[in-house]
């Protein structure tokens, strides 16, 4: 009887453990695929080069509320759209400009059709998980599934009996660039290249190729290529019977070059059949794409690749373990953490090779070369989170940025696949480098980093990172008449970068530099107009810009003084000198009243970076700290949901997700390049952060949170029972447990 009891107990315990969800099981890749979140639900490995995403933004307008060319659409997939034209294999997540979205595969049945408007299909039964996507194509009764390793996209198509085709369309894509090459190597292999580039319509001269090799598990009974030439006008057009008409070349095995081209594999199945397609990607060469495919995936089955990728995701996500909250809380939390592990992504091939920035020469790394540095966004919170949770990766990112300096002569600003896009304003790389070092991650050449930062901060001749620098140095601000867009925004960004340089200089014992850059970092005060109570544009002569309107520039409208924001949204963007800003405003009460108005008058923009830290500024006002927790909790509830529209807008390569991860854990890094956190009310009862013991002495930091009985029975806003609402990064790391308790205010 005892043995039976023990066996039953063991069964119940095992059953309970088995029923527990792992972090990876909470990921919902559909979050952010609506409301311009610009994420996609496709299959990707952590920081993967390959990303197999459904492509549903090109096609029938009656079925597509959002079509890729109808507006500034930067994503290969929109949740509401219902017309699928294939699966793209290189994509970006949460960006604001179109690029990539190419190498599009599509399974069809019946007779061959090469026009995506005709072969596209509505779809149903979508499923998305971390590293997996599947869908039923209504028109063809085909189930399409996708998974991926780091550099290889793997698809599985379940065809019914009869004629079937697998198309590889190299003409369609999100990029504004044109040109491709395709070559059918054999009945089981296609290789080629597609040109991409011109992100945010900038630096078109730096367009570049992405290479691929596609292998098919079933040899094609027929294969070929297609090409659609331009349609000529004028006299000669009447003699061209082939003018503008698609040519299909059956059995063609030589290279084909053009814009609207593609290749196909055709079958005639006697019974239902599955076909697996493995597509290796490289930004170096076709040979490297083939090696990536063979070394990473080889003969592994679809299921084996998915299991490996799923485990890789779970390993990444369980760096944070949470208890309490509900299913939706855990879903939005782990999906946000998932979204922070997509970009920056891996650029180097399996053999370490990558294309160098600017020159295009082939370099080789012993570590990891990262790309997709949306630094205007990510310097504010994202890299701080990486330093805490994934320090190995953060150090490799810093080393990648310094390698770009070696290759290009400048630090990156908004780098994508070894091209500088020159997108947005400021000198954000300096902030990331300094912040990383000051958080104790010193395993990089800090003197080279400092040299690079000084070049950006002092070189006034043809400086691509800091236009208008001479005027900034001479006057303390960039003037309206400088020719530099958004002079107020630009000045504030230069201030933050100078503060970062000053803090690093202080750490390195460079006292003279520390004093100079500390003074430069406070020059925002010259833009504060006490008569209006705003930081506002002025001319180099010192005169104020007379047509100033504090509301102009909201909702991404252009205005004279600001970039992606208005005077309200930039008023408090001085994270390195909050007390100083408070003083020139007239004291804490006026500061608080103005901060209240940002929220009360609907001037807070959760979807944009300049004001992203504002809810946490109440912690600087003695007696009003409770407003931070109340406001952060309200914003999470309002903007972050377990639904496709569950992001406040563009995820900005993980920046909005990083805000959420921090906020749900109960702390936030308000000041870039200052290793300090401020607290807010966590979403969960317990948060366990598993630290990397290669860098940190503690195995973990545990944050415990509970509400007092008084708080639960009161309508008053909660406040923390803490001696201080701020904690130094090093003290945080040394704290094995942090207990947060809310009491009546």
Short mmCIF file of N, CA and C in Angstrom, two decimals, residues 452-615:
data_model
loop_
_atom_site.label_atom_id
_atom_site.label_comp_id
_atom_site.label_asym_id
_atom_site.label_seq_id
_atom_site.Cartn_x
_atom_site.Cartn_y
_atom_site.Cartn_z
N UNK A 452 37.33 57.28 -30.05
CA UNK A 452 36.24 57.38 -31.02
C UNK A 452 35.19 58.39 -30.56
N UNK A 453 34.90 58.39 -29.27
CA UNK A 453 33.91 59.32 -28.72
C UNK A 453 34.39 60.76 -28.83
N UNK A 454 35.68 60.98 -28.57
CA UNK A 454 36.23 62.33 -28.69
C UNK A 454 36.18 62.82 -30.13
N UNK A 455 36.45 61.93 -31.08
CA UNK A 455 36.40 62.33 -32.49
C UNK A 455 34.99 62.83 -32.83
N UNK A 456 33.98 62.09 -32.40
CA UNK A 456 32.60 62.50 -32.69
C UNK A 456 32.25 63.81 -32.01
N UNK A 457 32.83 64.05 -30.83
CA UNK A 457 32.46 65.20 -30.02
C UNK A 457 33.26 66.46 -30.34
N UNK A 458 34.41 66.31 -31.03
CA UNK A 458 35.30 67.46 -31.23
C UNK A 458 35.56 67.81 -32.69
N UNK A 459 35.42 66.87 -33.59
CA UNK A 459 35.74 67.11 -35.00
C UNK A 459 34.61 67.88 -35.67
N UNK A 460 34.86 69.12 -36.02
CA UNK A 460 33.81 69.97 -36.59
C UNK A 460 33.79 69.99 -38.11
N UNK A 461 34.66 69.18 -38.75
CA UNK A 461 34.74 69.17 -40.21
C UNK A 461 34.12 67.88 -40.75
N UNK A 462 33.05 68.01 -41.51
CA UNK A 462 32.39 66.86 -42.15
C UNK A 462 32.09 65.75 -41.16
N UNK A 463 31.54 66.12 -40.04
CA UNK A 463 31.21 65.15 -38.99
C UNK A 463 29.83 64.57 -39.27
N UNK A 464 29.74 63.29 -39.64
CA UNK A 464 28.43 62.71 -39.99
C UNK A 464 27.56 62.42 -38.78
N UNK A 465 28.16 62.37 -37.59
CA UNK A 465 27.39 62.06 -36.39
C UNK A 465 26.84 63.32 -35.73
N UNK A 466 27.60 64.40 -35.79
CA UNK A 466 27.18 65.63 -35.11
C UNK A 466 27.21 66.83 -36.06
N UNK A 467 26.27 66.89 -37.01
CA UNK A 467 26.18 68.10 -37.83
C UNK A 467 25.85 69.30 -36.96
N UNK A 468 26.38 70.46 -37.34
CA UNK A 468 26.15 71.66 -36.54
C UNK A 468 26.99 71.71 -35.28
N UNK A 469 28.03 70.88 -35.21
CA UNK A 469 28.82 70.78 -33.98
C UNK A 469 29.54 72.08 -33.64
N UNK A 470 30.06 72.77 -34.66
CA UNK A 470 30.80 74.01 -34.36
C UNK A 470 29.89 75.03 -33.70
N UNK A 471 28.69 75.18 -34.21
CA UNK A 471 27.75 76.12 -33.61
C UNK A 471 27.38 75.68 -32.20
N UNK A 472 27.24 74.38 -32.01
CA UNK A 472 26.94 73.84 -30.68
C UNK A 472 28.07 74.17 -29.70
N UNK A 473 29.32 74.00 -30.14
CA UNK A 473 30.46 74.29 -29.27
C UNK A 473 30.56 75.79 -29.00
N UNK A 474 30.34 76.60 -30.03
CA UNK A 474 30.49 78.05 -29.87
C UNK A 474 29.37 78.66 -29.03
N UNK A 475 28.13 78.22 -29.30
CA UNK A 475 26.97 78.87 -28.66
C UNK A 475 26.35 78.07 -27.53
N UNK A 476 26.66 76.78 -27.48
CA UNK A 476 26.03 75.92 -26.48
C UNK A 476 24.75 75.28 -26.98
N UNK A 477 24.37 75.58 -28.20
CA UNK A 477 23.17 74.99 -28.78
C UNK A 477 23.27 75.06 -30.29
N UNK A 478 22.45 74.26 -30.96
CA UNK A 478 22.34 74.30 -32.42
C UNK A 478 21.19 75.23 -32.77
N UNK A 479 21.45 76.22 -33.61
CA UNK A 479 20.46 77.23 -33.91
C UNK A 479 19.52 76.85 -35.03
N UNK A 480 18.41 77.58 -35.10
CA UNK A 480 17.42 77.38 -36.15
C UNK A 480 18.05 77.60 -37.52
N UNK A 481 19.03 78.52 -37.59
CA UNK A 481 19.65 78.87 -38.86
C UNK A 481 20.87 78.02 -39.18
N UNK A 482 21.03 76.90 -38.49
CA UNK A 482 22.20 76.03 -38.70
C UNK A 482 22.03 75.11 -39.90
N UNK A 483 20.80 74.92 -40.34
CA UNK A 483 20.53 73.96 -41.40
C UNK A 483 20.40 72.54 -40.89
N UNK A 484 20.49 72.37 -39.57
CA UNK A 484 20.37 71.04 -38.96
C UNK A 484 18.92 70.83 -38.53
N UNK A 485 18.28 69.75 -38.97
CA UNK A 485 16.88 69.50 -38.58
C UNK A 485 16.75 69.34 -37.06
N UNK A 486 15.64 69.84 -36.53
CA UNK A 486 15.34 69.66 -35.12
C UNK A 486 16.42 70.18 -34.19
N UNK A 487 16.76 71.46 -34.22
CA UNK A 487 17.90 71.96 -33.45
C UNK A 487 17.76 71.79 -31.94
N UNK A 488 16.54 71.87 -31.40
CA UNK A 488 16.37 71.64 -29.96
C UNK A 488 16.65 70.18 -29.63
N UNK A 489 16.03 69.28 -30.38
CA UNK A 489 16.25 67.85 -30.17
C UNK A 489 17.74 67.51 -30.31
N UNK A 490 18.36 68.07 -31.34
CA UNK A 490 19.77 67.78 -31.60
C UNK A 490 20.64 68.26 -30.44
N UNK A 491 20.36 69.46 -29.94
CA UNK A 491 21.13 69.99 -28.81
C UNK A 491 20.99 69.08 -27.59
N UNK A 492 19.78 68.66 -27.29
CA UNK A 492 19.57 67.78 -26.13
C UNK A 492 20.29 66.45 -26.29
N UNK A 493 20.29 65.92 -27.51
CA UNK A 493 21.00 64.67 -27.76
C UNK A 493 22.51 64.85 -27.59
N UNK A 494 23.04 65.97 -28.07
CA UNK A 494 24.47 66.23 -27.88
C UNK A 494 24.80 66.39 -26.40
N UNK A 495 23.89 67.01 -25.66
CA UNK A 495 24.09 67.15 -24.21
C UNK A 495 24.21 65.79 -23.54
N UNK A 496 23.32 64.88 -23.88
CA UNK A 496 23.33 63.56 -23.26
C UNK A 496 24.62 62.81 -23.62
N UNK A 497 25.04 62.91 -24.87
CA UNK A 497 26.29 62.27 -25.28
C UNK A 497 27.48 62.88 -24.55
N UNK A 498 27.48 64.21 -24.39
CA UNK A 498 28.57 64.87 -23.67
C UNK A 498 28.60 64.46 -22.20
N UNK A 499 27.43 64.30 -21.62
CA UNK A 499 27.36 63.81 -20.24
C UNK A 499 27.99 62.42 -20.13
N UNK A 500 27.69 61.56 -21.10
CA UNK A 500 28.25 60.21 -21.10
C UNK A 500 29.77 60.25 -21.22
N UNK A 501 30.27 61.10 -22.10
CA UNK A 501 31.72 61.23 -22.25
C UNK A 501 32.34 61.74 -20.95
N UNK A 502 31.67 62.71 -20.32
CA UNK A 502 32.18 63.25 -19.06
C UNK A 502 32.26 62.18 -17.99
N UNK A 503 31.24 61.37 -17.87
CA UNK A 503 31.23 60.33 -16.84
C UNK A 503 32.30 59.28 -17.10
N UNK A 504 32.50 58.93 -18.37
CA UNK A 504 33.56 57.98 -18.69
C UNK A 504 34.93 58.61 -18.43
N UNK A 505 35.10 59.89 -18.79
CA UNK A 505 36.36 60.59 -18.55
C UNK A 505 36.68 60.60 -17.05
N UNK A 506 35.68 60.85 -16.25
CA UNK A 506 35.87 60.85 -14.80
C UNK A 506 36.33 59.48 -14.32
N UNK A 507 35.72 58.44 -14.84
CA UNK A 507 36.10 57.07 -14.45
C UNK A 507 37.52 56.73 -14.87
N UNK A 508 37.97 57.31 -15.99
CA UNK A 508 39.30 57.03 -16.51
C UNK A 508 40.35 57.99 -15.97
N UNK A 509 39.95 58.90 -15.09
CA UNK A 509 40.90 59.84 -14.51
C UNK A 509 41.27 60.99 -15.41
N UNK A 510 40.44 61.30 -16.39
CA UNK A 510 40.72 62.41 -17.31
C UNK A 510 39.95 63.63 -16.82
N UNK A 511 40.48 64.29 -15.81
CA UNK A 511 39.77 65.32 -15.07
C UNK A 511 39.43 66.53 -15.93
N UNK A 512 40.36 66.95 -16.78
CA UNK A 512 40.12 68.13 -17.61
C UNK A 512 38.97 67.89 -18.59
N UNK A 513 38.98 66.71 -19.21
CA UNK A 513 37.89 66.35 -20.12
C UNK A 513 36.56 66.26 -19.37
N UNK A 514 36.64 65.72 -18.15
CA UNK A 514 35.42 65.60 -17.34
C UNK A 514 34.78 66.96 -17.12
N UNK A 515 35.57 67.95 -16.77
CA UNK A 515 35.04 69.28 -16.52
C UNK A 515 34.47 69.90 -17.79
N UNK A 516 35.21 69.77 -18.90
CA UNK A 516 34.75 70.38 -20.15
C UNK A 516 33.43 69.78 -20.62
N UNK A 517 33.35 68.46 -20.64
CA UNK A 517 32.13 67.83 -21.16
C UNK A 517 30.97 67.94 -20.18
N UNK A 518 31.26 68.02 -18.88
CA UNK A 518 30.19 68.24 -17.91
C UNK A 518 29.54 69.59 -18.14
N UNK A 519 30.37 70.61 -18.42
CA UNK A 519 29.82 71.94 -18.72
C UNK A 519 29.03 71.93 -20.01
N UNK A 520 29.56 71.27 -21.03
CA UNK A 520 28.84 71.20 -22.31
C UNK A 520 27.49 70.51 -22.16
N UNK A 521 27.43 69.53 -21.27
CA UNK A 521 26.21 68.75 -21.09
C UNK A 521 25.06 69.57 -20.50
N UNK A 522 25.36 70.71 -19.93
CA UNK A 522 24.33 71.53 -19.29
C UNK A 522 23.89 72.70 -20.16
N UNK A 523 24.34 72.74 -21.39
CA UNK A 523 24.03 73.90 -22.24
C UNK A 523 22.57 73.94 -22.69
N UNK A 524 21.80 72.90 -22.38
CA UNK A 524 20.37 72.92 -22.70
C UNK A 524 19.69 74.13 -22.05
N UNK A 525 20.28 74.62 -20.95
CA UNK A 525 19.68 75.74 -20.22
C UNK A 525 19.57 76.99 -21.09
N UNK A 526 20.42 77.08 -22.10
CA UNK A 526 20.36 78.24 -23.00
C UNK A 526 19.13 78.19 -23.89
N UNK A 527 18.49 77.04 -23.97
CA UNK A 527 17.27 76.91 -24.77
C UNK A 527 16.01 77.02 -23.92
N UNK A 528 16.19 77.17 -22.61
CA UNK A 528 15.00 77.29 -21.74
C UNK A 528 14.55 78.75 -21.71
N UNK A 529 13.33 78.96 -22.14
CA UNK A 529 12.74 80.30 -22.16
C UNK A 529 11.82 80.44 -20.95
N UNK A 530 12.22 81.20 -19.94
CA UNK A 530 11.39 81.32 -18.73
C UNK A 530 10.03 81.95 -19.00
N UNK A 531 9.90 82.70 -20.09
CA UNK A 531 8.61 83.33 -20.39
C UNK A 531 7.58 82.31 -20.86
N UNK A 532 8.03 81.29 -21.59
CA UNK A 532 7.10 80.26 -22.07
C UNK A 532 7.16 79.01 -21.22
N UNK A 533 8.28 78.81 -20.53
CA UNK A 533 8.45 77.61 -19.72
C UNK A 533 8.79 76.38 -20.53
N UNK A 534 9.39 76.58 -21.72
CA UNK A 534 9.75 75.45 -22.58
C UNK A 534 11.20 75.57 -23.05
N UNK A 535 11.74 74.44 -23.44
CA UNK A 535 12.99 74.41 -24.21
C UNK A 535 12.59 74.66 -25.65
N UNK A 536 13.02 75.76 -26.21
CA UNK A 536 12.51 76.12 -27.52
C UNK A 536 13.62 76.60 -28.45
N UNK A 537 13.37 76.56 -29.75
CA UNK A 537 14.41 76.92 -30.71
C UNK A 537 14.75 78.40 -30.68
N UNK A 538 16.03 78.68 -30.95
CA UNK A 538 16.46 80.07 -31.07
C UNK A 538 17.52 80.17 -32.15
N UNK A 539 17.75 81.35 -32.64
CA UNK A 539 18.74 81.58 -33.68
C UNK A 539 20.14 81.65 -33.07
N UNK A 540 21.14 81.51 -33.93
CA UNK A 540 22.52 81.57 -33.46
C UNK A 540 22.85 82.94 -32.85
N UNK A 541 22.08 83.95 -33.23
CA UNK A 541 22.27 85.29 -32.67
C UNK A 541 21.78 85.39 -31.24
N UNK A 542 21.01 84.43 -30.81
CA UNK A 542 20.43 84.45 -29.47
C UNK A 542 18.96 84.77 -29.45
N UNK A 543 18.41 85.24 -30.58
CA UNK A 543 16.99 85.57 -30.64
C UNK A 543 16.15 84.28 -30.65
N UNK A 544 15.00 84.37 -29.97
CA UNK A 544 14.09 83.23 -29.97
C UNK A 544 13.36 83.12 -31.31
N UNK A 545 13.10 81.89 -31.69
CA UNK A 545 12.28 81.65 -32.89
C UNK A 545 10.87 82.14 -32.60
N UNK A 546 10.39 83.06 -33.40
CA UNK A 546 9.16 83.79 -33.06
C UNK A 546 7.87 83.01 -33.29
N UNK A 547 7.89 82.03 -34.20
CA UNK A 547 6.64 81.30 -34.48
C UNK A 547 6.54 80.03 -33.65
N UNK A 548 7.07 80.08 -32.45
CA UNK A 548 7.09 78.90 -31.59
C UNK A 548 5.68 78.48 -31.18
N UNK A 549 5.40 77.19 -31.34
CA UNK A 549 4.13 76.59 -30.93
C UNK A 549 4.45 75.30 -30.19
N UNK A 550 4.22 75.22 -28.88
CA UNK A 550 4.60 74.02 -28.12
C UNK A 550 3.87 72.75 -28.55
N UNK A 551 2.78 72.90 -29.28
CA UNK A 551 2.03 71.72 -29.72
C UNK A 551 2.48 71.22 -31.09
N UNK A 552 3.18 72.04 -31.84
CA UNK A 552 3.58 71.66 -33.19
C UNK A 552 4.61 70.54 -33.13
N UNK A 553 4.40 69.51 -33.94
CA UNK A 553 5.34 68.41 -34.01
C UNK A 553 4.86 67.12 -33.41
N UNK A 554 3.66 67.14 -32.82
CA UNK A 554 3.11 65.89 -32.27
C UNK A 554 2.75 64.94 -33.40
N UNK A 555 2.63 63.67 -33.07
CA UNK A 555 2.24 62.65 -34.05
C UNK A 555 3.17 62.61 -35.26
N UNK A 556 4.46 62.84 -35.01
CA UNK A 556 5.51 62.71 -36.02
C UNK A 556 5.43 63.78 -37.12
N UNK A 557 4.66 64.84 -36.89
CA UNK A 557 4.64 65.92 -37.86
C UNK A 557 5.94 66.72 -37.74
N UNK A 558 6.43 67.21 -38.89
CA UNK A 558 7.67 67.98 -38.88
C UNK A 558 7.41 69.37 -38.30
N UNK A 559 8.42 69.86 -37.57
CA UNK A 559 8.38 71.24 -37.11
C UNK A 559 9.80 71.77 -37.03
N UNK A 560 9.95 73.02 -36.71
CA UNK A 560 11.26 73.67 -36.78
C UNK A 560 12.21 73.17 -35.69
N UNK A 561 11.70 72.95 -34.50
CA UNK A 561 12.61 72.72 -33.38
C UNK A 561 12.91 71.29 -33.02
N UNK A 562 12.04 70.34 -33.40
CA UNK A 562 12.10 69.02 -32.78
C UNK A 562 12.02 67.90 -33.81
N UNK A 563 12.58 66.77 -33.43
CA UNK A 563 12.52 65.56 -34.25
C UNK A 563 11.58 64.57 -33.58
N UNK A 564 10.54 64.18 -34.29
CA UNK A 564 9.57 63.20 -33.78
C UNK A 564 9.06 63.59 -32.39
N UNK A 565 8.52 64.77 -32.29
CA UNK A 565 7.98 65.21 -31.02
C UNK A 565 7.73 66.70 -31.03
N UNK A 566 7.15 67.19 -29.93
CA UNK A 566 6.92 68.63 -29.80
C UNK A 566 7.58 69.12 -28.52
N UNK A 567 7.35 70.38 -28.19
CA UNK A 567 8.02 70.99 -27.04
C UNK A 567 7.62 70.32 -25.73
N UNK A 568 6.38 69.86 -25.63
CA UNK A 568 5.95 69.15 -24.42
C UNK A 568 6.72 67.84 -24.28
N UNK A 569 6.86 67.13 -25.38
CA UNK A 569 7.48 65.80 -25.32
C UNK A 569 9.00 65.86 -25.13
N UNK A 570 9.59 67.03 -25.37
CA UNK A 570 11.03 67.21 -25.16
C UNK A 570 11.35 68.03 -23.90
N UNK A 571 10.34 68.54 -23.22
CA UNK A 571 10.57 69.46 -22.11
C UNK A 571 11.42 68.83 -21.00
N UNK A 572 11.21 67.56 -20.72
CA UNK A 572 11.92 66.91 -19.61
C UNK A 572 13.00 65.95 -20.09
N UNK A 573 13.38 66.05 -21.37
CA UNK A 573 14.38 65.10 -21.88
C UNK A 573 15.79 65.56 -21.53
N UNK A 574 16.00 65.69 -20.23
CA UNK A 574 17.32 66.05 -19.69
C UNK A 574 17.62 65.06 -18.56
N UNK A 575 17.68 63.77 -18.86
CA UNK A 575 17.76 62.77 -17.78
C UNK A 575 19.01 62.89 -16.92
N UNK A 576 20.04 63.56 -17.43
CA UNK A 576 21.28 63.68 -16.69
C UNK A 576 21.29 64.88 -15.74
N UNK A 577 20.24 65.71 -15.75
CA UNK A 577 20.22 66.90 -14.91
C UNK A 577 18.79 67.24 -14.50
N UNK A 578 18.08 66.28 -13.97
CA UNK A 578 16.69 66.49 -13.58
C UNK A 578 16.58 67.55 -12.49
N UNK A 579 17.46 67.48 -11.50
CA UNK A 579 17.42 68.47 -10.42
C UNK A 579 17.73 69.87 -10.95
N UNK A 580 18.66 69.96 -11.91
CA UNK A 580 18.96 71.26 -12.51
C UNK A 580 17.80 71.81 -13.30
N UNK A 581 17.11 70.94 -14.03
CA UNK A 581 15.93 71.37 -14.78
C UNK A 581 14.84 71.83 -13.83
N UNK A 582 14.69 71.09 -12.74
CA UNK A 582 13.70 71.45 -11.73
C UNK A 582 13.97 72.85 -11.17
N UNK A 583 15.23 73.15 -10.98
CA UNK A 583 15.61 74.44 -10.41
C UNK A 583 15.30 75.59 -11.37
N UNK A 584 15.68 75.44 -12.66
CA UNK A 584 15.44 76.56 -13.58
C UNK A 584 13.95 76.72 -13.90
N UNK A 585 13.18 75.66 -13.67
CA UNK A 585 11.73 75.78 -13.87
C UNK A 585 11.07 76.56 -12.73
N UNK A 586 11.76 76.61 -11.58
CA UNK A 586 11.18 77.34 -10.45
C UNK A 586 10.90 76.50 -9.25
N UNK A 587 11.39 75.25 -9.26
CA UNK A 587 11.24 74.41 -8.08
C UNK A 587 10.38 73.19 -8.32
N UNK A 588 10.34 72.28 -7.32
CA UNK A 588 9.64 70.99 -7.46
C UNK A 588 8.16 71.11 -7.80
N UNK A 589 7.47 72.10 -7.22
CA UNK A 589 6.03 72.19 -7.44
C UNK A 589 5.69 72.55 -8.89
N UNK A 590 6.42 73.53 -9.42
CA UNK A 590 6.19 73.91 -10.82
C UNK A 590 6.58 72.76 -11.74
N UNK A 591 7.70 72.12 -11.43
CA UNK A 591 8.16 70.96 -12.19
C UNK A 591 7.08 69.88 -12.22
N UNK A 592 6.51 69.60 -11.04
CA UNK A 592 5.48 68.56 -10.96
C UNK A 592 4.22 68.97 -11.70
N UNK A 593 3.83 70.23 -11.58
CA UNK A 593 2.63 70.69 -12.29
C UNK A 593 2.79 70.54 -13.80
N UNK A 594 3.98 70.91 -14.29
CA UNK A 594 4.24 70.78 -15.73
C UNK A 594 4.24 69.30 -16.14
N UNK A 595 4.84 68.47 -15.30
CA UNK A 595 4.87 67.04 -15.61
C UNK A 595 3.46 66.45 -15.61
N UNK A 596 2.64 66.89 -14.67
CA UNK A 596 1.24 66.45 -14.66
C UNK A 596 0.54 66.81 -15.97
N UNK A 597 0.82 68.02 -16.46
CA UNK A 597 0.15 68.48 -17.68
C UNK A 597 0.51 67.64 -18.90
N UNK A 598 1.75 67.13 -18.93
CA UNK A 598 2.14 66.26 -20.04
C UNK A 598 1.15 65.11 -20.18
N UNK A 599 0.76 64.55 -19.04
CA UNK A 599 -0.17 63.42 -19.06
C UNK A 599 -1.62 63.87 -19.14
N UNK A 600 -1.97 64.90 -18.41
CA UNK A 600 -3.36 65.35 -18.36
C UNK A 600 -3.84 65.90 -19.70
N UNK A 601 -2.93 66.56 -20.42
CA UNK A 601 -3.30 67.18 -21.69
C UNK A 601 -2.94 66.31 -22.88
N UNK A 602 -2.74 65.03 -22.61
CA UNK A 602 -2.52 64.03 -23.67
C UNK A 602 -1.30 64.36 -24.53
N UNK A 603 -0.25 64.86 -23.90
CA UNK A 603 0.98 65.15 -24.63
C UNK A 603 2.03 64.06 -24.45
N UNK A 604 1.76 63.08 -23.59
CA UNK A 604 2.69 61.97 -23.43
C UNK A 604 2.51 60.99 -24.58
N UNK A 605 3.59 60.64 -25.24
CA UNK A 605 3.55 59.71 -26.37
C UNK A 605 4.29 58.43 -25.98
N UNK A 606 3.52 57.42 -25.63
CA UNK A 606 4.12 56.15 -25.20
C UNK A 606 4.86 55.47 -26.33
N UNK A 607 4.55 55.83 -27.56
CA UNK A 607 5.13 55.14 -28.71
C UNK A 607 6.43 55.77 -29.19
N UNK A 608 6.93 56.78 -28.47
CA UNK A 608 8.12 57.45 -28.96
C UNK A 608 9.12 57.66 -27.83
N UNK A 609 10.39 57.80 -28.20
CA UNK A 609 11.46 57.75 -27.21
C UNK A 609 11.69 59.00 -26.37
N UNK A 610 11.57 60.21 -26.89
CA UNK A 610 11.98 61.37 -26.10
C UNK A 610 11.34 61.45 -24.72
N UNK A 611 10.07 61.02 -24.59
CA UNK A 611 9.40 61.14 -23.30
C UNK A 611 9.20 59.80 -22.60
N UNK A 612 9.91 58.78 -23.04
CA UNK A 612 9.66 57.43 -22.54
C UNK A 612 9.94 57.30 -21.04
N UNK A 613 10.83 58.13 -20.50
CA UNK A 613 11.18 58.02 -19.09
C UNK A 613 10.31 58.88 -18.18
N UNK A 614 9.42 59.69 -18.74
CA UNK A 614 8.72 60.70 -17.95
C UNK A 614 7.93 60.14 -16.76
N UNK A 615 7.29 58.98 -16.86
CA UNK A 615 6.56 58.49 -15.67
C UNK A 615 7.46 58.30 -14.45
#
